[in-house]
């Protein structure tokens, strides 16, 4: 009795299918992808009575077996392919009590495939409120199947469902509807040509819109040539089939399903009136956005500071405890820094998905789509692109993950590709320090130039996103015809358990999916920055110490002293000790800077100098541009290392940057021209390996992130070049 | 010109007659948007598009371009169905 029962969970969207899945499997679930495509695969294990176990597969939500999206075709393929290892022994069709009629359409189709099917009628707790009564026994007889009346909210009926699954062998395999009556001759011909195959199955393969994966196509190669009927004829037949099924369902429900219309009419209408109102609708949406922003931007600051602090002290601890050497450095500066770079994003991702899950569970998300669709359409985007684009201003990583709600692949791809243009929070440190350096004081209409610059950078980000969406919409030739049909579900109180699972699962998929790549790149960057082949690199300590002894400290250390000696009281007896400590630190910083200059990374910086010189940068900024490919905020830290000042000394870095002179022009290196050029470069360049990793994960191909990298970097380079050459 | 779902006023109802375009998504039909069923315009989005309908108990939002292909007979207020 060790064989697991394969169970497929299938149902319309918004029927609480996921809640049923969660209740059956608890935490025994995992989420992955179907091989080769980006459709999410959710599976879990459920313990049944009498020691039997069931493997439960949660199929993507679908209204019927006539697929219109990749997600849906995954469901159909699995049901058709008897050789698939996940091919179900029994299918559970989840329906909700209010939309039973529509849900039964899918049920009859599954029955017609002769797969044993159990009908779950979910949300049974709403029955009395909605005045609904169902004659379950009669309905079971009419559908020739078994029914479990379930309430995931009240947690009732799940045990009955478990019993039914364990007992699946007793489920009848009879068909509900004989669809051949819609075109008797045609179906007869099908049956005689393929005597071994089921006619309904053949019909499904012939009529699919979405490209099928190779599997059954070979078997039905002749079937497709058999589709002698034109596309529109087939469509007509599909319509006839749908009408036929509804006739069958209406006939059954007439006898078994009663609704007392006098029962409460629900508050949907009232709430809809407010939430989709032409003024209040936008106002409420705006307020919700503000809250989400505040959470991602403000509230997550505390956990992020904690994480940051933790990794800083962990690095410190490793360096102090382990014997010094390459291995210790690898752990401290490569691995720990890499893991820190992943974990730091967890609060933002968790907050964003907490809100998204809440909005989806309550049914509000469909209203946002409804409100925004017309506004987004001219740009090749849909109402569903709004949430990702806006969350991109916090961080592109959760934003790209949030595009999963867009069913139309083309609209989703465009959204993924343009989202990184929006100004994320990692650009902020770079913007702030450069704006402070190069943008003059003064104000326009009461707004300071600095604030105006920052605002224009945000607007430019959105502008670039919209503009590239328009272009992509023109050039991308993707056949994914999907019409805009969005169900507006009933408003519901969110089930906290479901929200929790979603947050957990999305966070996990980020940490283990994108995390691997981030870690790998950060180890590579560490290696390049801490190794070198030249004698200068190997003897950095002696060279720098000797130079300091002979010529005194460098200009940057003098600035470092100036900034720090202000606080020193010469009469303080400890003053000389403190002075000594400062000198020691300055020496260490100079050695680190010298080392970086002569490391592989340093040579790379010098190698790319000819490329970045037209933008007004020198090789040092070149290095910072390379290292900040890991994440934009690394820019500031790298400059700090190069200029040999402590990492956390913001004031010092700024003073040091201001003092830097361009050796060729003898003018300050950071002037208005090079500053603006840098700002623009960071506004448009794809300087974030984590985003690339996530885009790779979400599109399942390196093609798109590579294209994104090339296009955005090129665009950034050209814009920065023009700006520098004009302002110079 | 034929009366279609796009011509409904808010709160108005009609009975679906036919589809004037063959390639309407089958999803729409599966949601219950079938000839003979009653359709009600629930809400119109601020820029007049998309529209939000209730057909056969299904609440769905569709774009106006699609609504233009669903022909119907408007049910006048004084009619009883």
PDB file of N, CA, C and O in Angstrom, chain A residues 422-485:
ATOM      1  N   UNK A 422      12.222  52.291 -13.571  1.00  0.00           N
ATOM      2  CA  UNK A 422      11.677  53.120 -12.496  1.00  0.00           C
ATOM      3  C   UNK A 422      12.733  53.257 -11.398  1.00  0.00           C
ATOM      4  O   UNK A 422      13.499  52.343 -11.137  1.00  0.00           O
ATOM      5  N   UNK A 423      12.756  54.421 -10.784  1.00  0.00           N
ATOM      6  CA  UNK A 423      13.808  54.734  -9.821  1.00  0.00           C
ATOM      7  C   UNK A 423      13.650  53.937  -8.532  1.00  0.00           C
ATOM      8  O   UNK A 423      12.756  54.204  -7.745  1.00  0.00           O
ATOM      9  N   UNK A 424      14.523  52.962  -8.336  1.00  0.00           N
ATOM     10  CA  UNK A 424      14.407  52.131  -7.140  1.00  0.00           C
ATOM     11  C   UNK A 424      15.188  52.770  -5.993  1.00  0.00           C
ATOM     12  O   UNK A 424      15.962  53.702  -6.185  1.00  0.00           O
ATOM     13  N   UNK A 425      15.000  52.227  -4.808  1.00  0.00           N
ATOM     14  CA  UNK A 425      15.598  52.866  -3.638  1.00  0.00           C
ATOM     15  C   UNK A 425      17.121  52.744  -3.635  1.00  0.00           C
ATOM     16  O   UNK A 425      17.798  53.537  -2.990  1.00  0.00           O
ATOM     17  N   UNK A 426      17.680  51.774  -4.367  1.00  0.00           N
ATOM     18  CA  UNK A 426      19.137  51.620  -4.366  1.00  0.00           C
ATOM     19  C   UNK A 426      19.823  52.747  -5.130  1.00  0.00           C
ATOM     20  O   UNK A 426      21.006  53.002  -4.935  1.00  0.00           O
ATOM     21  N   UNK A 427      19.076  53.428  -6.027  1.00  0.00           N
ATOM     22  CA  UNK A 427      19.698  54.539  -6.745  1.00  0.00           C
ATOM     23  C   UNK A 427      19.854  55.752  -5.823  1.00  0.00           C
ATOM     24  O   UNK A 427      20.665  56.631  -6.079  1.00  0.00           O
ATOM     25  N   UNK A 428      19.051  55.777  -4.783  1.00  0.00           N
ATOM     26  CA  UNK A 428      18.980  56.974  -3.956  1.00  0.00           C
ATOM     27  C   UNK A 428      20.326  57.396  -3.352  1.00  0.00           C
ATOM     28  O   UNK A 428      20.692  58.570  -3.452  1.00  0.00           O
ATOM     29  N   UNK A 429      21.086  56.473  -2.723  1.00  0.00           N
ATOM     30  CA  UNK A 429      22.361  56.908  -2.142  1.00  0.00           C
ATOM     31  C   UNK A 429      23.271  57.560  -3.180  1.00  0.00           C
ATOM     32  O   UNK A 429      23.917  58.568  -2.889  1.00  0.00           O
ATOM     33  N   UNK A 430      23.293  56.982  -4.394  1.00  0.00           N
ATOM     34  CA  UNK A 430      24.136  57.542  -5.452  1.00  0.00           C
ATOM     35  C   UNK A 430      23.635  58.937  -5.819  1.00  0.00           C
ATOM     36  O   UNK A 430      24.412  59.897  -5.882  1.00  0.00           O
ATOM     37  N   UNK A 431      22.331  59.040  -6.046  1.00  0.00           N
ATOM     38  CA  UNK A 431      21.755  60.334  -6.403  1.00  0.00           C
ATOM     39  C   UNK A 431      22.076  61.381  -5.339  1.00  0.00           C
ATOM     40  O   UNK A 431      22.502  62.491  -5.641  1.00  0.00           O
ATOM     41  N   UNK A 432      21.853  61.016  -4.099  1.00  0.00           N
ATOM     42  CA  UNK A 432      21.964  62.013  -3.025  1.00  0.00           C
ATOM     43  C   UNK A 432      23.369  62.574  -2.952  1.00  0.00           C
ATOM     44  O   UNK A 432      23.558  63.788  -2.852  1.00  0.00           O
ATOM     45  N   UNK A 433      24.367  61.712  -3.019  1.00  0.00           N
ATOM     46  CA  UNK A 433      25.730  62.211  -2.841  1.00  0.00           C
ATOM     47  C   UNK A 433      26.164  63.050  -4.046  1.00  0.00           C
ATOM     48  O   UNK A 433      26.803  64.094  -3.898  1.00  0.00           O
ATOM     49  N   UNK A 434      25.765  62.642  -5.243  1.00  0.00           N
ATOM     50  CA  UNK A 434      26.189  63.413  -6.418  1.00  0.00           C
ATOM     51  C   UNK A 434      25.421  64.728  -6.514  1.00  0.00           C
ATOM     52  O   UNK A 434      26.000  65.769  -6.836  1.00  0.00           O
ATOM     53  N   UNK A 435      24.143  64.682  -6.189  1.00  0.00           N
ATOM     54  CA  UNK A 435      23.365  65.928  -6.201  1.00  0.00           C
ATOM     55  C   UNK A 435      23.970  66.923  -5.215  1.00  0.00           C
ATOM     56  O   UNK A 435      24.171  68.098  -5.517  1.00  0.00           O
ATOM     57  N   UNK A 436      24.321  66.431  -4.025  1.00  0.00           N
ATOM     58  CA  UNK A 436      24.903  67.312  -3.020  1.00  0.00           C
ATOM     59  C   UNK A 436      26.209  67.917  -3.531  1.00  0.00           C
ATOM     60  O   UNK A 436      26.544  69.064  -3.213  1.00  0.00           O
ATOM     61  N   UNK A 437      26.951  67.164  -4.327  1.00  0.00           N
ATOM     62  CA  UNK A 437      28.242  67.637  -4.813  1.00  0.00           C
ATOM     63  C   UNK A 437      28.121  68.663  -5.935  1.00  0.00           C
ATOM     64  O   UNK A 437      28.824  69.659  -5.945  1.00  0.00           O
ATOM     65  N   UNK A 438      27.270  68.374  -6.925  1.00  0.00           N
ATOM     66  CA  UNK A 438      27.371  69.160  -8.162  1.00  0.00           C
ATOM     67  C   UNK A 438      26.208  70.106  -8.429  1.00  0.00           C
ATOM     68  O   UNK A 438      26.360  71.039  -9.215  1.00  0.00           O
ATOM     69  N   UNK A 439      25.055  69.882  -7.824  1.00  0.00           N
ATOM     70  CA  UNK A 439      23.926  70.760  -8.141  1.00  0.00           C
ATOM     71  C   UNK A 439      24.013  72.003  -7.264  1.00  0.00           C
ATOM     72  O   UNK A 439      24.108  71.900  -6.039  1.00  0.00           O
ATOM     73  N   UNK A 440      24.002  73.177  -7.877  1.00  0.00           N
ATOM     74  CA  UNK A 440      24.201  74.407  -7.095  1.00  0.00           C
ATOM     75  C   UNK A 440      23.022  74.702  -6.162  1.00  0.00           C
ATOM     76  O   UNK A 440      21.923  74.201  -6.362  1.00  0.00           O
ATOM     77  N   UNK A 441      23.312  75.519  -5.144  1.00  0.00           N
ATOM     78  CA  UNK A 441      22.246  75.995  -4.273  1.00  0.00           C
ATOM     79  C   UNK A 441      21.344  76.914  -5.077  1.00  0.00           C
ATOM     80  O   UNK A 441      21.692  77.350  -6.170  1.00  0.00           O
ATOM     81  N   UNK A 442      20.199  77.241  -4.526  1.00  0.00           N
ATOM     82  CA  UNK A 442      19.293  78.137  -5.233  1.00  0.00           C
ATOM     83  C   UNK A 442      17.948  77.470  -5.398  1.00  0.00           C
ATOM     84  O   UNK A 442      17.807  76.265  -5.140  1.00  0.00           O
ATOM     85  N   UNK A 443      16.964  78.247  -5.783  1.00  0.00           N
ATOM     86  CA  UNK A 443      15.649  77.633  -5.882  1.00  0.00           C
ATOM     87  C   UNK A 443      14.855  78.234  -7.025  1.00  0.00           C
ATOM     88  O   UNK A 443      15.141  79.324  -7.520  1.00  0.00           O
ATOM     89  N   UNK A 444      13.884  77.478  -7.426  1.00  0.00           N
ATOM     90  CA  UNK A 444      13.011  77.875  -8.513  1.00  0.00           C
ATOM     91  C   UNK A 444      11.588  77.641  -8.045  1.00  0.00           C
ATOM     92  O   UNK A 444      11.229  76.527  -7.651  1.00  0.00           O
ATOM     93  N   UNK A 445      10.770  78.709  -8.020  1.00  0.00           N
ATOM     94  CA  UNK A 445       9.400  78.613  -7.526  1.00  0.00           C
ATOM     95  C   UNK A 445       9.336  77.994  -6.133  1.00  0.00           C
ATOM     96  O   UNK A 445       8.464  77.190  -5.831  1.00  0.00           O
ATOM     97  N   UNK A 446      10.322  78.318  -5.312  1.00  0.00           N
ATOM     98  CA  UNK A 446      10.292  77.822  -3.944  1.00  0.00           C
ATOM     99  C   UNK A 446      10.810  76.415  -3.773  1.00  0.00           C
ATOM    100  O   UNK A 446      10.888  75.910  -2.663  1.00  0.00           O
ATOM    101  N   UNK A 447      11.155  75.763  -4.897  1.00  0.00           N
ATOM    102  CA  UNK A 447      11.715  74.412  -4.797  1.00  0.00           C
ATOM    103  C   UNK A 447      13.205  74.501  -5.079  1.00  0.00           C
ATOM    104  O   UNK A 447      13.618  75.127  -6.052  1.00  0.00           O
ATOM    105  N   UNK A 448      13.991  73.860  -4.214  1.00  0.00           N
ATOM    106  CA  UNK A 448      15.430  73.963  -4.416  1.00  0.00           C
ATOM    107  C   UNK A 448      15.828  73.192  -5.653  1.00  0.00           C
ATOM    108  O   UNK A 448      15.178  72.227  -6.046  1.00  0.00           O
ATOM    109  N   UNK A 449      16.916  73.621  -6.286  1.00  0.00           N
ATOM    110  CA  UNK A 449      17.409  72.930  -7.472  1.00  0.00           C
ATOM    111  C   UNK A 449      17.664  71.460  -7.173  1.00  0.00           C
ATOM    112  O   UNK A 449      17.433  70.591  -7.996  1.00  0.00           O
ATOM    113  N   UNK A 450      18.174  71.215  -5.955  1.00  0.00           N
ATOM    114  CA  UNK A 450      18.502  69.829  -5.615  1.00  0.00           C
ATOM    115  C   UNK A 450      17.253  68.959  -5.601  1.00  0.00           C
ATOM    116  O   UNK A 450      17.244  67.857  -6.152  1.00  0.00           O
ATOM    117  N   UNK A 451      16.195  69.468  -4.973  1.00  0.00           N
ATOM    118  CA  UNK A 451      14.946  68.692  -4.923  1.00  0.00           C
ATOM    119  C   UNK A 451      14.387  68.507  -6.325  1.00  0.00           C
ATOM    120  O   UNK A 451      13.913  67.428  -6.684  1.00  0.00           O
ATOM    121  N   UNK A 452      14.467  69.579  -7.118  1.00  0.00           N
ATOM    122  CA  UNK A 452      13.955  69.479  -8.490  1.00  0.00           C
ATOM    123  C   UNK A 452      14.725  68.435  -9.297  1.00  0.00           C
ATOM    124  O   UNK A 452      14.138  67.679 -10.075  1.00  0.00           O
ATOM    125  N   UNK A 453      16.039  68.401  -9.079  1.00  0.00           N
ATOM    126  CA  UNK A 453      16.839  67.405  -9.792  1.00  0.00           C
ATOM    127  C   UNK A 453      16.379  65.996  -9.427  1.00  0.00           C
ATOM    128  O   UNK A 453      16.170  65.142 -10.288  1.00  0.00           O
ATOM    129  N   UNK A 454      16.217  65.782  -8.127  1.00  0.00           N
ATOM    130  CA  UNK A 454      15.806  64.457  -7.674  1.00  0.00           C
ATOM    131  C   UNK A 454      14.459  64.080  -8.294  1.00  0.00           C
ATOM    132  O   UNK A 454      14.252  62.969  -8.772  1.00  0.00           O
ATOM    133  N   UNK A 455      13.548  65.064  -8.296  1.00  0.00           N
ATOM    134  CA  UNK A 455      12.221  64.777  -8.848  1.00  0.00           C
ATOM    135  C   UNK A 455      12.319  64.473 -10.341  1.00  0.00           C
ATOM    136  O   UNK A 455      11.685  63.542 -10.835  1.00  0.00           O
ATOM    137  N   UNK A 456      13.138  65.241 -11.059  1.00  0.00           N
ATOM    138  CA  UNK A 456      13.243  64.963 -12.501  1.00  0.00           C
ATOM    139  C   UNK A 456      13.802  63.579 -12.748  1.00  0.00           C
ATOM    140  O   UNK A 456      13.429  62.919 -13.711  1.00  0.00           O
ATOM    141  N   UNK A 457      14.703  63.128 -11.859  1.00  0.00           N
ATOM    142  CA  UNK A 457      15.268  61.799 -12.046  1.00  0.00           C
ATOM    143  C   UNK A 457      14.172  60.736 -11.920  1.00  0.00           C
ATOM    144  O   UNK A 457      14.133  59.780 -12.684  1.00  0.00           O
ATOM    145  N   UNK A 458      13.277  60.928 -10.948  1.00  0.00           N
ATOM    146  CA  UNK A 458      12.156  59.983 -10.801  1.00  0.00           C
ATOM    147  C   UNK A 458      11.268  60.016 -12.043  1.00  0.00           C
ATOM    148  O   UNK A 458      10.877  58.985 -12.579  1.00  0.00           O
ATOM    149  N   UNK A 459      10.943  61.238 -12.490  1.00  0.00           N
ATOM    150  CA  UNK A 459      10.068  61.360 -13.660  1.00  0.00           C
ATOM    151  C   UNK A 459      10.725  60.749 -14.894  1.00  0.00           C
ATOM    152  O   UNK A 459      10.068  60.071 -15.686  1.00  0.00           O
ATOM    153  N   UNK A 460      12.044  60.960 -15.029  1.00  0.00           N
ATOM    154  CA  UNK A 460      12.745  60.403 -16.183  1.00  0.00           C
ATOM    155  C   UNK A 460      12.683  58.883 -16.153  1.00  0.00           C
ATOM    156  O   UNK A 460      12.565  58.247 -17.202  1.00  0.00           O
ATOM    157  N   UNK A 461      12.774  58.329 -14.976  1.00  0.00           N
ATOM    158  CA  UNK A 461      12.677  56.873 -14.853  1.00  0.00           C
ATOM    159  C   UNK A 461      11.351  56.370 -15.396  1.00  0.00           C
ATOM    160  O   UNK A 461      11.304  55.467 -16.229  1.00  0.00           O
ATOM    161  N   UNK A 462      10.263  56.987 -14.946  1.00  0.00           N
ATOM    162  CA  UNK A 462       8.937  56.586 -15.435  1.00  0.00           C
ATOM    163  C   UNK A 462       8.827  56.815 -16.938  1.00  0.00           C
ATOM    164  O   UNK A 462       8.304  55.985 -17.672  1.00  0.00           O
ATOM    165  N   UNK A 463       9.349  57.979 -17.374  1.00  0.00           N
ATOM    166  CA  UNK A 463       9.285  58.306 -18.791  1.00  0.00           C
ATOM    167  C   UNK A 463       9.992  57.255 -19.630  1.00  0.00           C
ATOM    168  O   UNK A 463       9.456  56.778 -20.626  1.00  0.00           O
ATOM    169  N   UNK A 464      11.187  56.849 -19.181  1.00  0.00           N
ATOM    170  CA  UNK A 464      11.940  55.845 -19.935  1.00  0.00           C
ATOM    171  C   UNK A 464      11.175  54.523 -19.960  1.00  0.00           C
ATOM    172  O   UNK A 464      11.153  53.828 -20.971  1.00  0.00           O
ATOM    173  N   UNK A 465      10.536  54.196 -18.836  1.00  0.00           N
ATOM    174  CA  UNK A 465       9.779  52.937 -18.775  1.00  0.00           C
ATOM    175  C   UNK A 465       8.632  52.964 -19.790  1.00  0.00           C
ATOM    176  O   UNK A 465       8.440  52.024 -20.559  1.00  0.00           O
ATOM    177  N   UNK A 466       7.885  54.049 -19.792  1.00  0.00           N
ATOM    178  CA  UNK A 466       6.725  54.152 -20.688  1.00  0.00           C
ATOM    179  C   UNK A 466       7.174  54.170 -22.149  1.00  0.00           C
ATOM    180  O   UNK A 466       6.617  53.462 -22.997  1.00  0.00           O
ATOM    181  N   UNK A 467       8.223  54.948 -22.400  1.00  0.00           N
ATOM    182  CA  UNK A 467       8.720  55.059 -23.774  1.00  0.00           C
ATOM    183  C   UNK A 467       9.189  53.705 -24.297  1.00  0.00           C
ATOM    184  O   UNK A 467       8.854  53.292 -25.416  1.00  0.00           O
ATOM    185  N   UNK A 468       9.951  52.990 -23.476  1.00  0.00           N
ATOM    186  CA  UNK A 468      10.435  51.699 -23.982  1.00  0.00           C
ATOM    187  C   UNK A 468       9.285  50.711 -24.103  1.00  0.00           C
ATOM    188  O   UNK A 468       9.334  49.810 -24.942  1.00  0.00           O
ATOM    189  N   UNK A 469       8.245  50.874 -23.272  1.00  0.00           N
ATOM    190  CA  UNK A 469       7.078  50.006 -23.430  1.00  0.00           C
ATOM    191  C   UNK A 469       6.446  50.219 -24.803  1.00  0.00           C
ATOM    192  O   UNK A 469       6.071  49.266 -25.486  1.00  0.00           O
ATOM    193  N   UNK A 470       6.344  51.485 -25.197  1.00  0.00           N
ATOM    194  CA  UNK A 470       5.753  51.790 -26.505  1.00  0.00           C
ATOM    195  C   UNK A 470       6.580  51.143 -27.612  1.00  0.00           C
ATOM    196  O   UNK A 470       6.045  50.505 -28.518  1.00  0.00           O
ATOM    197  N   UNK A 471       7.916  51.274 -27.498  1.00  0.00           N
ATOM    198  CA  UNK A 471       8.792  50.702 -28.521  1.00  0.00           C
ATOM    199  C   UNK A 471       8.667  49.175 -28.541  1.00  0.00           C
ATOM    200  O   UNK A 471       8.468  48.562 -29.582  1.00  0.00           O
ATOM    201  N   UNK A 472       8.760  48.577 -27.350  1.00  0.00           N
ATOM    202  CA  UNK A 472       8.674  47.114 -27.273  1.00  0.00           C
ATOM    203  C   UNK A 472       7.353  46.616 -27.836  1.00  0.00           C
ATOM    204  O   UNK A 472       7.290  45.602 -28.516  1.00  0.00           O
ATOM    205  N   UNK A 473       6.310  47.357 -27.546  1.00  0.00           N
ATOM    206  CA  UNK A 473       4.981  46.974 -28.036  1.00  0.00           C
ATOM    207  C   UNK A 473       4.970  46.921 -29.559  1.00  0.00           C
ATOM    208  O   UNK A 473       4.313  46.069 -30.160  1.00  0.00           O
ATOM    209  N   UNK A 474       5.751  47.816 -30.169  1.00  0.00           N
ATOM    210  CA  UNK A 474       5.815  47.848 -31.637  1.00  0.00           C
ATOM    211  C   UNK A 474       6.664  46.709 -32.180  1.00  0.00           C
ATOM    212  O   UNK A 474       6.313  46.084 -33.170  1.00  0.00           O
ATOM    213  N   UNK A 475       7.818  46.452 -31.524  1.00  0.00           N
ATOM    214  CA  UNK A 475       8.761  45.514 -32.149  1.00  0.00           C
ATOM    215  C   UNK A 475       8.570  44.066 -31.720  1.00  0.00           C
ATOM    216  O   UNK A 475       8.937  43.176 -32.459  1.00  0.00           O
ATOM    217  N   UNK A 476       8.027  43.829 -30.548  1.00  0.00           N
ATOM    218  CA  UNK A 476       7.893  42.441 -30.109  1.00  0.00           C
ATOM    219  C   UNK A 476       6.774  41.766 -30.878  1.00  0.00           C
ATOM    220  O   UNK A 476       5.628  42.207 -30.828  1.00  0.00           O
ATOM    221  N   UNK A 477       7.148  40.711 -31.587  1.00  0.00           N
ATOM    222  CA  UNK A 477       6.108  39.983 -32.314  1.00  0.00           C
ATOM    223  C   UNK A 477       5.832  38.710 -31.530  1.00  0.00           C
ATOM    224  O   UNK A 477       6.419  37.673 -31.774  1.00  0.00           O
ATOM    225  N   UNK A 478       4.977  38.825 -30.567  1.00  0.00           N
ATOM    226  CA  UNK A 478       4.678  37.649 -29.769  1.00  0.00           C
ATOM    227  C   UNK A 478       3.211  37.307 -29.961  1.00  0.00           C
ATOM    228  O   UNK A 478       2.345  38.155 -29.798  1.00  0.00           O
ATOM    229  N   UNK A 479       2.999  36.069 -30.336  1.00  0.00           N
ATOM    230  CA  UNK A 479       1.612  35.661 -30.492  1.00  0.00           C
ATOM    231  C   UNK A 479       1.101  35.203 -29.149  1.00  0.00           C
ATOM    232  O   UNK A 479       1.388  34.101 -28.696  1.00  0.00           O
ATOM    233  N   UNK A 480       0.418  36.063 -28.445  1.00  0.00           N
ATOM    234  CA  UNK A 480      -0.244  35.567 -27.251  1.00  0.00           C
ATOM    235  C   UNK A 480      -1.525  36.356 -27.175  1.00  0.00           C
ATOM    236  O   UNK A 480      -1.677  37.299 -26.434  1.00  0.00           O
ATOM    237  N   UNK A 481      -2.404  35.959 -28.033  1.00  0.00           N
ATOM    238  CA  UNK A 481      -3.664  36.659 -28.127  1.00  0.00           C
ATOM    239  C   UNK A 481      -4.470  36.346 -26.872  1.00  0.00           C
ATOM    240  O   UNK A 481      -4.799  35.210 -26.593  1.00  0.00           O
ATOM    241  N   UNK A 482      -4.699  37.357 -26.085  1.00  0.00           N
ATOM    242  CA  UNK A 482      -5.583  37.105 -24.967  1.00  0.00           C
ATOM    243  C   UNK A 482      -6.444  38.334 -24.828  1.00  0.00           C
ATOM    244  O   UNK A 482      -5.967  39.447 -24.834  1.00  0.00           O
ATOM    245  N   UNK A 483      -7.699  38.106 -24.783  1.00  0.00           N
ATOM    246  CA  UNK A 483      -8.587  39.244 -24.692  1.00  0.00           C
ATOM    247  C   UNK A 483      -8.736  39.641 -23.239  1.00  0.00           C
ATOM    248  O   UNK A 483      -8.546  38.832 -22.349  1.00  0.00           O
ATOM    249  N   UNK A 484      -9.052  40.868 -23.054  1.00  0.00           N
ATOM    250  CA  UNK A 484      -9.198  41.388 -21.700  1.00  0.00           C
ATOM    251  C   UNK A 484     -10.552  40.954 -21.127  1.00  0.00           C
ATOM    252  O   UNK A 484     -11.581  41.534 -21.459  1.00  0.00           O
ATOM    253  N   UNK A 485     -10.546  39.912 -20.363  1.00  0.00           N
ATOM    254  CA  UNK A 485     -11.760  39.489 -19.660  1.00  0.00           C
ATOM    255  C   UNK A 485     -11.337  39.264 -18.212  1.00  0.00           C
ATOM    256  O   UNK A 485     -10.620  38.325 -17.911  1.00  0.00           O
TER     257      UNK A 485
END
